[in-house]
C-alpha cells in the first residue's frame, strides 16, 4: 500500500519476490527534506507513506483509512514508483495526482481526488476519484460483495472477462452508457441510468460518474 498526498503513483508488476519503491521529492518553496518516507509493516502487509510536517496534530502513517495525512502550506510533490511482485495485492492512495498500475498479478485498488486512474490486474480492481477518468481491466470477475468504480468529472471504461455474472448499476448525468455484455434490464431503459443483470448476477458492480460516459467492455 502506497499513501501520498501531492504526487502521482505508478506501479508495475515485477519478477522475483522483492518489492522496490522509489520516491522522488520535489519542492518549489517548501523543503523536500521535511517530508519523510515512512514504512510500516503490519499483519496485512506493508504501508509506505509520504509524511508531511504538521503544525497541529502530527501526521501518522497507518494502513487503510487510518492515520493522518494532512498538508498545510507545503508544496512538496512526491512521486512514487513501485515494482510489485507476483501475487502481491496493490493499493495506491493519493489526493493530487494520478494512479497507474499495470501488470499486477493480484487485486488492485486506487483512490485519488484530482487525477485519473488506470488499473490492469489479473485479479479484481476498485477505483475512486473526483476529477479524472478511470480505466480498469480485470482478469477475474469473482469478487465478493460490491465492486465500485466512481468518479465525478471523467469517463469510465471497464474491461471484464467473458462469463461475467453481475448485477450492474451504472449512472451518469452528462454521457452515454455502453456495454458489450448481454444485459437483462430492470425497470426503465435510459441512456444515462442502467440497472440490470449480466449472466446469472449475484455480485454487484457499481459504475458512476456525472460528467463522462461509461463503457463496459468484454476482454478479447
Short mmCIF file of C-alpha atoms in Angstrom, two decimals, residues 36-212:
data_model
loop_
_atom_site.label_atom_id
_atom_site.label_comp_id
_atom_site.label_asym_id
_atom_site.label_seq_id
_atom_site.Cartn_x
_atom_site.Cartn_y
_atom_site.Cartn_z
CA UNK A 36 9.61 11.81 5.41
CA UNK A 37 9.05 8.47 3.71
CA UNK A 38 7.87 6.04 6.36
CA UNK A 39 7.48 2.26 6.11
CA UNK A 40 5.02 0.49 8.40
CA UNK A 41 4.84 -3.29 8.48
CA UNK A 42 1.62 -4.84 9.76
CA UNK A 43 -0.32 -8.11 9.66
CA UNK A 44 -1.85 -7.27 6.26
CA UNK A 45 1.40 -6.29 4.55
CA UNK A 46 3.39 -3.08 4.26
CA UNK A 47 2.19 0.54 4.09
CA UNK A 48 4.55 3.24 2.78
CA UNK A 49 3.62 6.91 3.30
CA UNK A 50 4.81 10.37 2.45
CA UNK A 51 4.53 12.03 5.87
CA UNK A 52 4.40 15.83 5.73
CA UNK A 53 5.31 18.17 8.60
CA UNK A 54 2.35 19.39 10.64
CA UNK A 55 1.77 22.48 12.77
CA UNK A 56 -1.10 20.82 14.62
CA UNK A 57 -1.76 17.18 15.37
CA UNK A 58 1.13 15.12 13.99
CA UNK A 59 0.70 13.22 10.75
CA UNK A 60 0.93 9.46 11.08
CA UNK A 61 1.44 6.59 8.66
CA UNK A 62 -1.09 3.81 9.23
CA UNK A 63 -2.69 1.25 6.91
CA UNK A 64 -6.01 1.72 5.15
CA UNK A 65 -8.19 4.60 6.26
CA UNK A 66 -6.16 5.01 9.44
CA UNK A 67 -3.51 7.58 10.21
CA UNK A 68 -3.36 11.28 9.41
CA UNK A 69 -2.12 12.67 6.08
CA UNK A 70 -2.90 16.41 6.11
CA UNK A 71 -0.85 19.04 4.30
CA UNK A 72 -0.86 22.76 5.03
CA UNK A 73 1.18 25.32 3.06
CA UNK A 74 3.59 22.69 1.80
CA UNK A 75 4.16 22.35 -1.95
CA UNK A 76 6.45 19.31 -1.91
CA UNK A 77 5.46 16.81 -4.58
CA UNK A 78 6.29 13.12 -4.00
CA UNK A 79 6.14 10.80 -7.00
CA UNK A 80 6.10 7.09 -6.13
CA UNK A 81 7.26 4.33 -8.46
CA UNK A 82 6.59 0.80 -7.25
CA UNK A 83 7.60 -2.64 -8.51
CA UNK A 84 5.08 -5.22 -7.30
CA UNK A 85 5.96 -8.94 -7.23
CA UNK A 86 3.59 -11.63 -8.49
CA UNK A 87 0.64 -12.36 -6.22
CA UNK A 88 1.00 -9.19 -4.14
CA UNK A 89 -2.11 -7.01 -3.79
CA UNK A 90 -1.56 -3.33 -4.60
CA UNK A 91 -3.32 -0.33 -3.03
CA UNK A 92 -2.50 3.24 -4.06
CA UNK A 93 -3.89 6.33 -2.30
CA UNK A 94 -3.14 9.98 -3.03
CA UNK A 95 -5.02 13.28 -3.28
CA UNK A 96 -3.41 15.36 -6.02
CA UNK A 97 -2.05 13.02 -8.65
CA UNK A 98 -2.92 10.18 -10.97
CA UNK A 99 -2.51 6.48 -10.20
CA UNK A 100 -1.35 3.91 -12.75
CA UNK A 101 -0.95 0.20 -12.07
CA UNK A 102 -0.11 -2.32 -14.80
CA UNK A 103 0.91 -5.95 -14.81
CA UNK A 104 -0.41 -6.52 -11.28
CA UNK A 105 -0.90 -10.26 -10.82
CA UNK A 106 -3.35 -9.90 -7.93
CA UNK A 107 -6.06 -7.45 -6.87
CA UNK A 108 -5.55 -3.69 -7.26
CA UNK A 109 -7.18 -0.65 -5.68
CA UNK A 110 -6.72 3.08 -6.30
CA UNK A 111 -8.13 6.18 -4.63
CA UNK A 112 -7.35 9.79 -5.50
CA UNK A 113 -9.20 13.10 -5.80
CA UNK A 114 -7.51 15.10 -8.55
CA UNK A 115 -6.16 12.68 -11.11
CA UNK A 116 -7.02 9.84 -13.43
CA UNK A 117 -6.78 6.14 -12.60
CA UNK A 118 -5.57 3.30 -14.82
CA UNK A 119 -5.58 -0.25 -13.43
CA UNK A 120 -4.64 -3.50 -15.16
CA UNK A 121 -4.74 -6.51 -12.86
CA UNK A 122 -5.20 -10.27 -13.15
CA UNK A 123 -7.44 -10.05 -10.09
CA UNK A 124 -10.19 -7.56 -9.31
CA UNK A 125 -9.87 -3.75 -9.37
CA UNK A 126 -11.52 -0.96 -7.41
CA UNK A 127 -11.07 2.74 -8.17
CA UNK A 128 -12.34 6.10 -6.97
CA UNK A 129 -11.50 9.67 -7.98
CA UNK A 130 -13.30 13.01 -8.39
CA UNK A 131 -11.55 14.84 -11.20
CA UNK A 132 -10.30 12.28 -13.68
CA UNK A 133 -11.26 9.32 -15.79
CA UNK A 134 -11.00 5.65 -14.80
CA UNK A 135 -9.75 2.81 -17.00
CA UNK A 136 -9.77 -0.64 -15.41
CA UNK A 137 -9.03 -4.08 -16.78
CA UNK A 138 -9.81 -7.08 -14.58
CA UNK A 139 -8.57 -10.61 -15.04
CA UNK A 140 -11.05 -12.08 -12.57
CA UNK A 141 -14.73 -11.44 -12.04
CA UNK A 142 -15.41 -13.50 -8.92
CA UNK A 143 -15.30 -10.71 -6.35
CA UNK A 144 -17.33 -10.89 -3.15
CA UNK A 145 -19.89 -8.23 -2.28
CA UNK A 146 -19.86 -4.98 -4.27
CA UNK A 147 -17.18 -3.67 -6.61
CA UNK A 148 -17.26 0.03 -7.49
CA UNK A 149 -15.63 2.44 -9.92
CA UNK A 150 -16.63 6.03 -9.12
CA UNK A 151 -15.71 9.47 -10.41
CA UNK A 152 -17.39 12.84 -10.94
CA UNK A 153 -15.58 14.51 -13.82
CA UNK A 154 -14.40 11.81 -16.20
CA UNK A 155 -15.42 8.75 -18.13
CA UNK A 156 -15.23 5.13 -17.01
CA UNK A 157 -14.03 2.27 -19.20
CA UNK A 158 -14.05 -1.18 -17.64
CA UNK A 159 -12.93 -4.40 -19.31
CA UNK A 160 -14.03 -7.73 -17.83
CA UNK A 161 -13.56 -11.38 -18.82
CA UNK A 162 -16.22 -13.43 -20.55
CA UNK A 163 -18.54 -15.39 -18.33
CA UNK A 164 -19.27 -12.38 -16.14
CA UNK A 165 -22.12 -12.76 -13.65
CA UNK A 166 -23.08 -9.48 -12.00
CA UNK A 167 -25.90 -7.15 -11.04
CA UNK A 168 -24.94 -3.86 -12.70
CA UNK A 169 -25.80 -0.35 -11.53
CA UNK A 170 -24.45 2.32 -13.89
CA UNK A 171 -25.26 6.02 -13.85
CA UNK A 172 -24.08 9.24 -15.48
CA UNK A 173 -25.58 12.72 -15.96
CA UNK A 174 -23.67 14.02 -18.97
CA UNK A 175 -22.70 10.99 -21.03
CA UNK A 176 -23.85 7.69 -22.51
CA UNK A 177 -23.68 4.11 -21.23
CA UNK A 178 -22.45 1.30 -23.50
CA UNK A 179 -21.97 -2.40 -22.82
CA UNK A 180 -20.57 -5.34 -24.78
CA UNK A 181 -22.30 -7.83 -22.45
CA UNK A 182 -25.89 -9.01 -22.97
CA UNK A 183 -27.83 -7.41 -20.15
CA UNK A 184 -31.31 -8.06 -18.75
CA UNK A 185 -32.59 -4.62 -17.81
CA UNK A 186 -34.58 -3.94 -14.66
CA UNK A 187 -37.06 -1.06 -14.84
CA UNK A 188 -36.95 1.74 -17.41
CA UNK A 189 -34.31 1.84 -20.13
CA UNK A 190 -32.32 5.08 -20.08
CA UNK A 191 -29.14 6.19 -21.82
CA UNK A 192 -27.94 7.74 -18.53
CA UNK A 193 -29.01 5.20 -15.93
CA UNK A 194 -28.91 1.46 -16.20
CA UNK A 195 -29.76 -1.34 -13.81
CA UNK A 196 -29.75 -4.93 -14.89
CA UNK A 197 -28.25 -8.39 -14.73
CA UNK A 198 -25.38 -9.88 -16.70
CA UNK A 199 -25.37 -13.67 -16.75
CA UNK A 200 -26.80 -15.08 -13.53
CA UNK A 201 -25.97 -11.97 -11.46
CA UNK A 202 -25.20 -12.50 -7.80
CA UNK A 203 -22.48 -9.87 -7.24
CA UNK A 204 -22.82 -6.10 -7.50
CA UNK A 205 -20.95 -3.88 -9.96
CA UNK A 206 -21.39 -0.12 -9.47
CA UNK A 207 -20.20 2.36 -12.09
CA UNK A 208 -20.97 6.03 -11.54
CA UNK A 209 -19.91 9.41 -12.90
CA UNK A 210 -21.50 12.81 -13.50
CA UNK A 211 -19.61 14.21 -16.46
CA UNK A 212 -18.50 11.37 -18.72
#
